[in-house]
Every structure is written in structure tokens, then in C-alpha cells.
mmCIF file with all atom_site columns, C-alpha atoms in Angstrom:
data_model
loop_
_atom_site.group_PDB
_atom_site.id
_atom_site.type_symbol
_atom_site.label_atom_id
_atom_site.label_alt_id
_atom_site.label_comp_id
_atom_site.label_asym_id
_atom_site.label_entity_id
_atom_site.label_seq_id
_atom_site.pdbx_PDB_ins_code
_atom_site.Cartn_x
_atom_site.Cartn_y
_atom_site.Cartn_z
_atom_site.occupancy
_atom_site.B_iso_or_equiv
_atom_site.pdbx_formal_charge
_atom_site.auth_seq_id
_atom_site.auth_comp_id
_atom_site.auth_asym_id
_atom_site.auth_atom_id
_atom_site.pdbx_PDB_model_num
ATOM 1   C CA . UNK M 1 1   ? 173.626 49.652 83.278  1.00 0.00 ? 1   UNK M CA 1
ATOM 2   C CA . UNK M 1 2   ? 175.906 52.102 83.499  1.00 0.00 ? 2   UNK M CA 1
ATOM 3   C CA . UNK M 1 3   ? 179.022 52.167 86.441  1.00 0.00 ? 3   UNK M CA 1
ATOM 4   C CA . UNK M 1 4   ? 179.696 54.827 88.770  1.00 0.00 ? 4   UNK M CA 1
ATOM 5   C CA . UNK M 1 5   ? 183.064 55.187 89.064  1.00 0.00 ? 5   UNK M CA 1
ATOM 6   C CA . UNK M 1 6   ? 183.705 56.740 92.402  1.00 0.00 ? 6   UNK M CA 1
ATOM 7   C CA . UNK M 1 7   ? 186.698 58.563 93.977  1.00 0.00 ? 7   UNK M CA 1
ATOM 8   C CA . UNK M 1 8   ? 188.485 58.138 97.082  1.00 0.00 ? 8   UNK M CA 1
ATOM 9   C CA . UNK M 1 9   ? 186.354 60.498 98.766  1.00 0.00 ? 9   UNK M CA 1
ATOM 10  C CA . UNK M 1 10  ? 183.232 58.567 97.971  1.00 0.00 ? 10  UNK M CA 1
ATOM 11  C CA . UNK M 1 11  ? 183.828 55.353 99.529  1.00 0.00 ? 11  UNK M CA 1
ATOM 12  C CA . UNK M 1 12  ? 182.327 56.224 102.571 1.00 0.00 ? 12  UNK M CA 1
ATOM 13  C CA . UNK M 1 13  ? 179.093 57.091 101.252 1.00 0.00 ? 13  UNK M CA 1
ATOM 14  C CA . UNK M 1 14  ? 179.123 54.523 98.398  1.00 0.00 ? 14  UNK M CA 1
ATOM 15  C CA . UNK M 1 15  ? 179.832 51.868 101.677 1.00 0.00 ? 15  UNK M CA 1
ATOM 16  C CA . UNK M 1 16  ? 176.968 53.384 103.278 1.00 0.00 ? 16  UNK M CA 1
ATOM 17  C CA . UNK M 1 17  ? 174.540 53.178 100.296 1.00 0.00 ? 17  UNK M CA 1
ATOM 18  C CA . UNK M 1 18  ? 175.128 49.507 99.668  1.00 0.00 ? 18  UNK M CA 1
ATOM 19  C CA . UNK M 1 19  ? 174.416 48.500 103.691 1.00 0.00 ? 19  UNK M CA 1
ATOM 20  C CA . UNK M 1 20  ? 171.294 50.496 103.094 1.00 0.00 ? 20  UNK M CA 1
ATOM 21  C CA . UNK M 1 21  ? 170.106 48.561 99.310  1.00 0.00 ? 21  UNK M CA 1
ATOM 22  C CA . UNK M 1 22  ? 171.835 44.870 100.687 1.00 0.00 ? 22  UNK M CA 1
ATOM 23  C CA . UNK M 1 23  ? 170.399 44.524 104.766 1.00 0.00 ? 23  UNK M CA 1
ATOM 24  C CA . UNK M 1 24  ? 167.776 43.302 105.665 1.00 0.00 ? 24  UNK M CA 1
ATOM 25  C CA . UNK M 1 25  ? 167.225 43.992 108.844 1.00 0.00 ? 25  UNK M CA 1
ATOM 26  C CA . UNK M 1 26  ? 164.027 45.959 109.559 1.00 0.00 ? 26  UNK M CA 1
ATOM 27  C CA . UNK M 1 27  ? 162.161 47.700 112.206 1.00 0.00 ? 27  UNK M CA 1
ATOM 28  C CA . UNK M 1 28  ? 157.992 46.580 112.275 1.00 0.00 ? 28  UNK M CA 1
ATOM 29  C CA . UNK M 1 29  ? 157.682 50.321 110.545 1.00 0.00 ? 29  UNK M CA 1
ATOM 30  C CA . UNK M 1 30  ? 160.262 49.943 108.189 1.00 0.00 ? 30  UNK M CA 1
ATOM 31  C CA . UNK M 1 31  ? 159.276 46.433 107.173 1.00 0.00 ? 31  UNK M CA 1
ATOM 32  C CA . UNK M 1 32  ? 155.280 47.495 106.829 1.00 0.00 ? 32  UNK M CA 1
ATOM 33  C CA . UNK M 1 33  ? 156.432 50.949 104.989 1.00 0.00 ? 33  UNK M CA 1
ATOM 34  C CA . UNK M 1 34  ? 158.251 48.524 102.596 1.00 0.00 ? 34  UNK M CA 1
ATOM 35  C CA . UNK M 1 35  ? 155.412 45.682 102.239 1.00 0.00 ? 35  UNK M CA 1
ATOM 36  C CA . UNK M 1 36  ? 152.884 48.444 101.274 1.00 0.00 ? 36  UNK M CA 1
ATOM 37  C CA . UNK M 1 37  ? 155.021 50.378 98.620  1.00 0.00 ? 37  UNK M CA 1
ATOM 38  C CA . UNK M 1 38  ? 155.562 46.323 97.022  1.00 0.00 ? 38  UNK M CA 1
ATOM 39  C CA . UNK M 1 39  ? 151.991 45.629 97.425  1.00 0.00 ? 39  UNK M CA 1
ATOM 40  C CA . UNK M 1 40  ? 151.128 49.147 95.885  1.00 0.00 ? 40  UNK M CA 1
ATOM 41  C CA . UNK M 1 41  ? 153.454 48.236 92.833  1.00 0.00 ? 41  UNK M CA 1
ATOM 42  C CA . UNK M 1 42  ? 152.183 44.724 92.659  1.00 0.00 ? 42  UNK M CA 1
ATOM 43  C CA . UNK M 1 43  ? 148.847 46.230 91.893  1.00 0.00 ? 43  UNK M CA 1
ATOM 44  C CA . UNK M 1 44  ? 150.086 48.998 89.315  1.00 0.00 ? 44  UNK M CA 1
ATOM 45  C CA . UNK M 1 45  ? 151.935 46.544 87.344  1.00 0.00 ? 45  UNK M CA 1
ATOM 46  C CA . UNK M 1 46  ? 148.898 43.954 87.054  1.00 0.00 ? 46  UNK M CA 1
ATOM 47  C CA . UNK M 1 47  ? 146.657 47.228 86.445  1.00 0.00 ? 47  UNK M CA 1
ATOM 48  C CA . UNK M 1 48  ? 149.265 47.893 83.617  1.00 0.00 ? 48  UNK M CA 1
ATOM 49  C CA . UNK M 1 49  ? 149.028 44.192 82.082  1.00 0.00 ? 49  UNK M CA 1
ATOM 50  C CA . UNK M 1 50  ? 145.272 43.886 82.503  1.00 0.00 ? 50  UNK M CA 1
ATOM 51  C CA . UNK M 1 51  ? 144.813 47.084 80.498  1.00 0.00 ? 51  UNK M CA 1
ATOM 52  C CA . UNK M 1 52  ? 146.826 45.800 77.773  1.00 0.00 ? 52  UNK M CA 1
ATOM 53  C CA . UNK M 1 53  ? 145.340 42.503 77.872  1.00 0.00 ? 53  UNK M CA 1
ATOM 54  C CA . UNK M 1 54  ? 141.994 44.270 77.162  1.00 0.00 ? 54  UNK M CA 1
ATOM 55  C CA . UNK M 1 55  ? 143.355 46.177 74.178  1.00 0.00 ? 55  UNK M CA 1
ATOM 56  C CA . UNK M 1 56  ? 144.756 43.159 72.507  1.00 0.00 ? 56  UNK M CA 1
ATOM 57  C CA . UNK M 1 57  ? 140.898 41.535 72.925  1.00 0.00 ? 57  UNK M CA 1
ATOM 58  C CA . UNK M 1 58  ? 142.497 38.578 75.632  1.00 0.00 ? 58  UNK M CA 1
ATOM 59  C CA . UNK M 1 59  ? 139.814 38.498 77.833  1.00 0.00 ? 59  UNK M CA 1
ATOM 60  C CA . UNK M 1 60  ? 140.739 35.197 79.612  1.00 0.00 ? 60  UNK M CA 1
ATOM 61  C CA . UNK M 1 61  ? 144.084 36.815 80.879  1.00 0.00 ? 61  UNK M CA 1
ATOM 62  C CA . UNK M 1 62  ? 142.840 40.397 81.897  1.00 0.00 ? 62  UNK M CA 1
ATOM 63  C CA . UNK M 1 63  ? 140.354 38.423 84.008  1.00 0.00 ? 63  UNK M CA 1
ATOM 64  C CA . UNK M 1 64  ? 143.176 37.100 85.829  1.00 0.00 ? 64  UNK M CA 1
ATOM 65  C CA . UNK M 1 65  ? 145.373 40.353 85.624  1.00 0.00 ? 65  UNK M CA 1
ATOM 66  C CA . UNK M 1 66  ? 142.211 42.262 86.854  1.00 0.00 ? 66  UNK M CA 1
ATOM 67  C CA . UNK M 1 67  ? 141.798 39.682 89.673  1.00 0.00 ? 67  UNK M CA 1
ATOM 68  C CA . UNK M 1 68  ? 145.226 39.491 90.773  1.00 0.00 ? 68  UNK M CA 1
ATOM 69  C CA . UNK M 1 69  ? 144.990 43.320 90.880  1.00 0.00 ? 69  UNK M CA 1
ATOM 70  C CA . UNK M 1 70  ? 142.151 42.642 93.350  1.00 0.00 ? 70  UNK M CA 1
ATOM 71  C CA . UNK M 1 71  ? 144.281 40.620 94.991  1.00 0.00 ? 71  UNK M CA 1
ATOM 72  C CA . UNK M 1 72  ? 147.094 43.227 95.693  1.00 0.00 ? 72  UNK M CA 1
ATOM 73  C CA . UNK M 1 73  ? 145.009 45.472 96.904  1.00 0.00 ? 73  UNK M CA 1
ATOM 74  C CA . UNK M 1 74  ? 143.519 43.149 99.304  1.00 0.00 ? 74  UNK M CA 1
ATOM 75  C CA . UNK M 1 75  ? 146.975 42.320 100.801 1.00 0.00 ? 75  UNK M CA 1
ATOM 76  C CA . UNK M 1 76  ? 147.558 46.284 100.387 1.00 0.00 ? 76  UNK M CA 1
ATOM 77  C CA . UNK M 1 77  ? 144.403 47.044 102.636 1.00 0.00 ? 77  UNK M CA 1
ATOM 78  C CA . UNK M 1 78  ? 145.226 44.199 105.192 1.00 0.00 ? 78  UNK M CA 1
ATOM 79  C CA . UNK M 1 79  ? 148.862 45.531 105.860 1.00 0.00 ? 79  UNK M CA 1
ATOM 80  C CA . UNK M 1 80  ? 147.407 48.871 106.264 1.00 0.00 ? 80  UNK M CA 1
ATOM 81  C CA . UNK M 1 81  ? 145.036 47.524 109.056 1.00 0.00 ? 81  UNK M CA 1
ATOM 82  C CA . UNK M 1 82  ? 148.026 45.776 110.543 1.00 0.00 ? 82  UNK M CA 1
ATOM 83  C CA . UNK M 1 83  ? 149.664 49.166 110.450 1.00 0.00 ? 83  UNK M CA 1
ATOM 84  C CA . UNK M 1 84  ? 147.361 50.383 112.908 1.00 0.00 ? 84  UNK M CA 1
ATOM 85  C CA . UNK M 1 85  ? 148.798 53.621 114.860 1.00 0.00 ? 85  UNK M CA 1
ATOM 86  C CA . UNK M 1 86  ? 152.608 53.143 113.951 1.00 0.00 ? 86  UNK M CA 1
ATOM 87  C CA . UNK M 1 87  ? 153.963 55.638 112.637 1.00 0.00 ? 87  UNK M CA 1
ATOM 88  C CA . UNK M 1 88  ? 155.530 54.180 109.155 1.00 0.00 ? 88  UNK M CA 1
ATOM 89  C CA . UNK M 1 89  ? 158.811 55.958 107.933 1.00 0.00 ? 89  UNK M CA 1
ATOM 90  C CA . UNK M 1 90  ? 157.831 57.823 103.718 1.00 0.00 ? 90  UNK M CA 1
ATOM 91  C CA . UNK M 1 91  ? 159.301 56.008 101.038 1.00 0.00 ? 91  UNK M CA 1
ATOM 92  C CA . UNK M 1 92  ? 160.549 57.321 97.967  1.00 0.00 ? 92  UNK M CA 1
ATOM 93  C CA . UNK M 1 93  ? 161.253 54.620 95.185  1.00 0.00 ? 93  UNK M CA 1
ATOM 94  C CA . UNK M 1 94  ? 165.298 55.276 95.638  1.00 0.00 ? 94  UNK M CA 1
ATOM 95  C CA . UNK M 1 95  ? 164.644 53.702 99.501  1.00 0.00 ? 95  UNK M CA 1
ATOM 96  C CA . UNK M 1 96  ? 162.964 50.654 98.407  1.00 0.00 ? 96  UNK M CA 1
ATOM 97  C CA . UNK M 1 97  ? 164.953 47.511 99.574  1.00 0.00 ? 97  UNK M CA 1
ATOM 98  C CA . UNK M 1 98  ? 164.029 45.449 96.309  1.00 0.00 ? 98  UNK M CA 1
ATOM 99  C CA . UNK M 1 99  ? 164.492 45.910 92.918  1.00 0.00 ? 99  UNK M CA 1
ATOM 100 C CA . UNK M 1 100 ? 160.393 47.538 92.302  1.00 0.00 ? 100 UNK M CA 1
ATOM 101 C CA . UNK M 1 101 ? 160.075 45.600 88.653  1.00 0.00 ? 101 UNK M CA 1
ATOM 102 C CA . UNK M 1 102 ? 161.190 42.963 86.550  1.00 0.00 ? 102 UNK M CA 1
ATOM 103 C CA . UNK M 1 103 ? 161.897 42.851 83.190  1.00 0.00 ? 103 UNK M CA 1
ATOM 104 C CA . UNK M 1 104 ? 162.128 46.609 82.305  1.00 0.00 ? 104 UNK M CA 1
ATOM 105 C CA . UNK M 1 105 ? 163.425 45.095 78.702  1.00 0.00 ? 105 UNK M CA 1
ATOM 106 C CA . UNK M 1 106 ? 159.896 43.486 77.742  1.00 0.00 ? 106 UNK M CA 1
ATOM 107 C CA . UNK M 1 107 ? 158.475 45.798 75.377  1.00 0.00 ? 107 UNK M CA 1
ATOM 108 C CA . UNK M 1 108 ? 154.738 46.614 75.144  1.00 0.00 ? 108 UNK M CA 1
ATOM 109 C CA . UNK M 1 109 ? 154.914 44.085 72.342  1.00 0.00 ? 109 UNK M CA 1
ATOM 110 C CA . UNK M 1 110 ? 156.918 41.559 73.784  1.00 0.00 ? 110 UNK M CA 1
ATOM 111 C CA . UNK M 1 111 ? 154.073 41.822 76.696  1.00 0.00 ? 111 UNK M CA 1
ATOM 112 C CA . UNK M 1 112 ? 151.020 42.209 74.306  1.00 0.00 ? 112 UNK M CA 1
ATOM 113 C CA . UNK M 1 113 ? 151.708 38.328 74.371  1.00 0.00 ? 113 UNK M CA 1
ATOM 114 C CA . UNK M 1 114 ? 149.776 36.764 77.278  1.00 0.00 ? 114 UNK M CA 1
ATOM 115 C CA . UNK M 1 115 ? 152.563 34.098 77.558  1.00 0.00 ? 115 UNK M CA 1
ATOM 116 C CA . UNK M 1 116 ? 155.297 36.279 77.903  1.00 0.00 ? 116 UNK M CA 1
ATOM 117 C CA . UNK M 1 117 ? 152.747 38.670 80.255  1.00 0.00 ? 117 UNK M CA 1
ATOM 118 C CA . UNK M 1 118 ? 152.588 35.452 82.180  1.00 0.00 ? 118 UNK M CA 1
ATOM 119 C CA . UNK M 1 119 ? 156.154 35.323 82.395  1.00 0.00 ? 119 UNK M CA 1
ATOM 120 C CA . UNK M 1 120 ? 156.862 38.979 83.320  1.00 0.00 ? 120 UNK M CA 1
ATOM 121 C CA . UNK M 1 121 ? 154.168 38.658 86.168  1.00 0.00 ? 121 UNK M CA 1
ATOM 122 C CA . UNK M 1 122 ? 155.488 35.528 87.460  1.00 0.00 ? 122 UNK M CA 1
ATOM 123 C CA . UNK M 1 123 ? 159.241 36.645 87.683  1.00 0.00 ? 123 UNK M CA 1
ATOM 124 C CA . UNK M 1 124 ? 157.761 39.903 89.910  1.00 0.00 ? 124 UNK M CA 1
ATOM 125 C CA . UNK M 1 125 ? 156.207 37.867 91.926  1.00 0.00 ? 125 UNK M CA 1
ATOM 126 C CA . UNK M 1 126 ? 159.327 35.263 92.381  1.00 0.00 ? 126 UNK M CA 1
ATOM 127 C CA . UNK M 1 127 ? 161.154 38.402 93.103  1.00 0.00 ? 127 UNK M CA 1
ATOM 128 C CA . UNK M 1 128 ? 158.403 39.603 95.739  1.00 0.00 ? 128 UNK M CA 1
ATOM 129 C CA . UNK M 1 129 ? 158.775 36.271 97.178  1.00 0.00 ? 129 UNK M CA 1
ATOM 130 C CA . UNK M 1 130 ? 162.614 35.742 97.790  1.00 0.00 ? 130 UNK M CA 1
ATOM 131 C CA . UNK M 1 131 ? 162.699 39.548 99.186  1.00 0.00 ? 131 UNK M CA 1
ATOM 132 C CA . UNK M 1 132 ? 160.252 38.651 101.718 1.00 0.00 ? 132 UNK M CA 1
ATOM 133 C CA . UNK M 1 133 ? 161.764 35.275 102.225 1.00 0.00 ? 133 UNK M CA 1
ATOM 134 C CA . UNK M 1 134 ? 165.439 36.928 102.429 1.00 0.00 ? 134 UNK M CA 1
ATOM 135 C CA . UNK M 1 135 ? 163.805 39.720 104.883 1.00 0.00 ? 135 UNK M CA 1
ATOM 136 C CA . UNK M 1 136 ? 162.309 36.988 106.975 1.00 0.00 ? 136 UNK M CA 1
ATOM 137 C CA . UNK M 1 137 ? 165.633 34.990 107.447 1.00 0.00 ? 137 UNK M CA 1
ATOM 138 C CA . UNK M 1 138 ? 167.701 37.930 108.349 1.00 0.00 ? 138 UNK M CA 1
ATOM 139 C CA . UNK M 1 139 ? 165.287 39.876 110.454 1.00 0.00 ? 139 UNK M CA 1
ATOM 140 C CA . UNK M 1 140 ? 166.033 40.298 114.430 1.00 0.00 ? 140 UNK M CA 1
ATOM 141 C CA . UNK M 1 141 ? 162.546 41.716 115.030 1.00 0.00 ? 141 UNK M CA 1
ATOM 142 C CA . UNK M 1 142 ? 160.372 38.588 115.621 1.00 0.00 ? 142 UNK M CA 1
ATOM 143 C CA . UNK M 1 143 ? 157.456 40.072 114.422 1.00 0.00 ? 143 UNK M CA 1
ATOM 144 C CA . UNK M 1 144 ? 159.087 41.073 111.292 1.00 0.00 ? 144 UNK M CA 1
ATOM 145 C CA . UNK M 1 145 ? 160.418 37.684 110.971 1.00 0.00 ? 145 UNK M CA 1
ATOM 146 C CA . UNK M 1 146 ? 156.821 36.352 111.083 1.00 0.00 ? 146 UNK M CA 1
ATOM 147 C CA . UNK M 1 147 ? 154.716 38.649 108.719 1.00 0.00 ? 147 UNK M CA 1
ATOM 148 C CA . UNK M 1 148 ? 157.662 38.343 106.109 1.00 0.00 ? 148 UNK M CA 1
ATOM 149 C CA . UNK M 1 149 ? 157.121 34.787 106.275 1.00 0.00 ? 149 UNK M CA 1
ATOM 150 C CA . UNK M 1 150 ? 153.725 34.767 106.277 1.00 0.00 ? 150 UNK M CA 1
ATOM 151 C CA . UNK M 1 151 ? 153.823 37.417 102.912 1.00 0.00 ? 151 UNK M CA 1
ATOM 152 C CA . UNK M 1 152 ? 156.698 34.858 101.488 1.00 0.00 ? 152 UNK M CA 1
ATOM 153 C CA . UNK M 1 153 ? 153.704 32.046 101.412 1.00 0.00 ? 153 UNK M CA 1
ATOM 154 C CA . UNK M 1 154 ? 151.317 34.492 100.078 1.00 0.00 ? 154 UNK M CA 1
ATOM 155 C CA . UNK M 1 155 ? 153.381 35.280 97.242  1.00 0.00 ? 155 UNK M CA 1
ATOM 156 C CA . UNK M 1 156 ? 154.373 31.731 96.485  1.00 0.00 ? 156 UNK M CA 1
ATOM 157 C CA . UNK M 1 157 ? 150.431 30.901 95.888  1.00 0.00 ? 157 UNK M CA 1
ATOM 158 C CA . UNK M 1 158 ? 150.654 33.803 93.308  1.00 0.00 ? 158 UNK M CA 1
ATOM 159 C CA . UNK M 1 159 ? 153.665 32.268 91.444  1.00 0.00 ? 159 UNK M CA 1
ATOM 160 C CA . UNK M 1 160 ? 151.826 28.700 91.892  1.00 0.00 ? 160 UNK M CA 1
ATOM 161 C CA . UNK M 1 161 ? 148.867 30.605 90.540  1.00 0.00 ? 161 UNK M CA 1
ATOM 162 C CA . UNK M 1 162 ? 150.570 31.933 87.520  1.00 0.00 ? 162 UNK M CA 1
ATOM 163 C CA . UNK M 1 163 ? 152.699 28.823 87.178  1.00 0.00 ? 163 UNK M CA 1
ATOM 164 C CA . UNK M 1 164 ? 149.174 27.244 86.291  1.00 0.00 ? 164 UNK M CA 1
ATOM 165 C CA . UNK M 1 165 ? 148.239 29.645 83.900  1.00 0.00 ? 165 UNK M CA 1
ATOM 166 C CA . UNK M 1 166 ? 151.443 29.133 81.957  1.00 0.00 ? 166 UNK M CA 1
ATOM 167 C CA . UNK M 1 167 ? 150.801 25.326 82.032  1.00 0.00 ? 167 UNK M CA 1
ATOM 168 C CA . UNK M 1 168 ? 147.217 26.324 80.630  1.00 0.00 ? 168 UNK M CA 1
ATOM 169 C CA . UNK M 1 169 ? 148.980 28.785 77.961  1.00 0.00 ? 169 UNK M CA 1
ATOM 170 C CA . UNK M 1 170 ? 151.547 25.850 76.792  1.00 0.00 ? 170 UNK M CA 1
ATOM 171 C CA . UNK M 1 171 ? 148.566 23.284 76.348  1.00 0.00 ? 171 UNK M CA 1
ATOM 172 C CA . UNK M 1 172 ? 145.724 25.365 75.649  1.00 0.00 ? 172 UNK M CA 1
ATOM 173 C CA . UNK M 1 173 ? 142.420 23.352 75.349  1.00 0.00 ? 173 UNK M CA 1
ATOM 174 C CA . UNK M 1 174 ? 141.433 22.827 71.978  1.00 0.00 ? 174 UNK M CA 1
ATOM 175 C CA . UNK M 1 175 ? 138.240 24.949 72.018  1.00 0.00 ? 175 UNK M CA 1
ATOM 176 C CA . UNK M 1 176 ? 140.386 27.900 73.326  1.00 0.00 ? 176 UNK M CA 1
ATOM 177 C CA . UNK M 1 177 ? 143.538 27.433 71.003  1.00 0.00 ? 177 UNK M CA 1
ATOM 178 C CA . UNK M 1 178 ? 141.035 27.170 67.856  1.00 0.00 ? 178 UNK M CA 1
ATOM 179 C CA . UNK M 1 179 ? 138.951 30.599 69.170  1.00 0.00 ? 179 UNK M CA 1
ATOM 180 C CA . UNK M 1 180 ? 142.207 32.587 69.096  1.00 0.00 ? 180 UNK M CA 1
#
């Protein structure tokens, strides 16, 4: 990554733009804005894998992909209910709060492997969890606090999901290992 170096003049603005990226403080409608862009990328990126599953003929791990897509829109849909009437600020991807993917050095080969697919899915969703952990720790807004711990657990059932796959992927059963 490349480093900015910045003036004198800057510092202000450069101080500004790291409170912005580092708190974690939210409002309800700046915490729900932020939980539906994640959810929203969730879903693109296990759109992305499950399509490349399918072109590589693994149909055991696009079934999952494609189902864990399901899932992110499910979680997408219920924050939107939550949502309600508030009035939720427009994000851009330069206001997002978390880093929006993992592993932007995989290359479509590297993640052609369903191991390593496994992996790249699993650090998002470790990442998806500690943000929402890290909001809910930090947050003054009580109800903040609460859905970002309740989204924390959701996420951690994902990694526990995909920690189970990777077991499965390490010690295939025979029948599967000898099919591939």
C-alpha cells in the first residue's frame, strides 16, 4: 500500500479522517446503514465464490457458497425490517467503518481451490465478526450495543460453520476424496 505523505496543512483533515475510519461509536442509523452495506457485501462475495465454485465443477462447496448467500440476504432483509421508518444516513464504500474484503491478494486461481475459498470466506467473516464485536464494546447507544452483539454471535456461527467445512476439506471422506 502506498503512503500519503501529508503536509503541515493536512493534519487537520488527515486527524479527522482517522477518528472517522478508527471510532466506533454509532448512532441506531449509522450502525444499521453500516450492518446492511456488510451484509450486502457478505452476499456479493459468496455470490462471487459460488459462481466460481460452479465453473470449476465443485458442487459440494457452491452448495454451501449458494446457501450462505441465502443466508446474507436473510440477515440483509431482517436488518431492513428492523430499519423500519429511520431514516439511514447513504453510504459510499470510502464511509464504510471496516475494511469491505479480505484477501484482495487471492487470485481467481488461488480461490478456484475450495480450501483456500474456505479460507478467504472464513477470514471475511472473522473480520465481520470482530467489527461488530469492536462496535458493540465501544458503542454508547444501548441499542447499538445490543444488535452488534447479537450480529457478533451470528457471524461467529458462520466462521464455526466454515470452520467445519475446512475440517471436512482436510479429512475428506474417502468416497469424496476418491470422486475428485
Amino acid at each position: 500500500m502506498a503512503r500519503n505523505i501529508v503536509s503541515i496543512g493536512q493534519r487537520p483533515r488527515v486527524a479527522a479522517h482517522f477518528r472517522r475510519v478508527f471510532a466506533m461509536d454509532y448512532t441506531l442509523p449509522e450502525f444499521l446503514a453500516h450492518a446492511l452495506a456488510l451484509e450486502h457485501e457478505a452476499a456479493e462475495r459468496y455470490r462471487e465464490l459460488a459462481e466460481l465454485m460452479s465453473a470449476h465443477g465443485n458442487r459440494e462447496v457452491w452448495a454451501l457458497f449458494r446457501d450462505m448467500v441465502h443466508f446474507s440476504t436473510l440477515h440483509h432483509d431482517d436488518i431492513q425490517r428492523r430499519v423500519g421508518d429511520i431514516e439511514l444516513p447513504r453510504l459510499q464504500r470510502s464511509d464504510y467503518r471496516w475494511t469491505p474484503e479480505a484477501g484482495l491478494e487471492a487470485s481467481y486461481e488461488q480461490l478456484s481451490d475450495p480450501f483456500r475459498a474456505l479460507q478467504y470466506a472464513r477470514e471475511n467473516e472473522v473480520r465481520a465478526m470482530e467489527y461488530y464485536s469492536s462496535v458493540g464494546q465501544s458503542a454508547t447507544d444501548p441499542d447499538v450495543r445490543r444488535l452488534a452483539a447479537e450480529f457478533a454471535g451470528e457471524e461467529a456461527d458462520h466462521v464455526d460453520a466454515l470452520d467445519d467445512w475446512l475440517a471436512h476439506l482436510r479429512n475428506p471422506p474417502l468416497a469424496w476424496a476418491v470422486s475428485r
